[in-house]
Amino acid sequence: MTRTGKLTKVLATISVAGLGLTACSSDDEQSDGSSQEHQLDTLLATDASPDQRAAGAGASMAVELGFEQVQPATEEALGAVRDSAEERAGSAQEMTVEPQSCAKPIEALDWSPILAASDSMTRVDFGRENFSGVGSIEIAGISEDTGGEAEAADQVAAHREAVEEITTKCNDLTMMLADESEPDWAELEYTFTAEPVETETGSGLLWQRYPTEGEGGQSTTALTLMAEHEGHVIMVAFIGNEEIADAEFQDISEAILASAVGQLE
């Protein structure tokens, strides 16, 4: 894979690994309210695992807030995301980033709970008709009692360190990405900016990526909030257009995260 091609894939999933799993379901499935209600009921059932119930609670709050299209990720989809992440691993040295010292933090940012070393994880995607993007909630057990392996907690800590480094030392950088609309993977320069986000329940970051020259290419905005509670790590994420930078989305993310955390009590 070309250098720019690998970096494009990394940045397509930064902190929201595999976002877009709703595409695995049909339009009919996404628009069938009864089917979606049944899926949430299954997640919230008394015999469901703690991560499933917490994800169900977060997704239910998303529905209350207007994101009526919901789709739990299948085991097959989760496996595909994890396989893709393994392929991207170790790509920092191939990235075209200025300053180059930010390449490793950018790579480390390409992580979310469904990539944790754990036997217990759940993800639900959600969206709405008037929203050009997708949201998700991911939960994984990271302690021995919740299905996490020994390195799971270290993975969470490494991601937190990457977020801190991105928001303090690498919060304004340029990178070369492949423009798939051009022949031979032509490169286009992008500007990447990031800022920390703190709420009562969790912390994370808001990042934006846009063509430096303002022509061609596609701008992307992403918001993530993460918290640890009762041996679990929870992440709420949105990725799409610049409306995600509005304060409304931070409030929405906080409400969804708080609902999931509350379910783990």
PDB file of N, CA, C and O in Angstrom, residues 14 81 112 119:
ATOM      1  N   ILE A  14      -9.637   7.563  12.671  1.00  0.00           N
ATOM      2  CA  ILE A  14      -9.058   8.068  13.905  1.00  0.00           C
ATOM      3  C   ILE A  14     -10.094   8.148  15.012  1.00  0.00           C
ATOM      4  O   ILE A  14     -11.086   8.833  14.908  1.00  0.00           O
ATOM      5  N   VAL A  81     -13.299  -4.744  11.263  1.00  0.00           N
ATOM      6  CA  VAL A  81     -12.664  -3.522  11.743  1.00  0.00           C
ATOM      7  C   VAL A  81     -11.350  -3.845  12.445  1.00  0.00           C
ATOM      8  O   VAL A  81     -10.333  -3.179  12.250  1.00  0.00           O
ATOM      9  N   SER A 112     -10.163   2.636  19.292  1.00  0.00           N
ATOM     10  CA  SER A 112     -11.436   2.796  19.997  1.00  0.00           C
ATOM     11  C   SER A 112     -11.696   1.506  20.767  1.00  0.00           C
ATOM     12  O   SER A 112     -11.000   0.505  20.567  1.00  0.00           O
ATOM     13  N   ASP A 119     -12.689  -9.765  25.560  1.00  0.00           N
ATOM     14  CA  ASP A 119     -13.679 -10.713  25.040  1.00  0.00           C
ATOM     15  C   ASP A 119     -15.089 -10.158  25.179  1.00  0.00           C
ATOM     16  O   ASP A 119     -16.063 -10.838  24.838  1.00  0.00           O
TER      17      ASP A 119
END
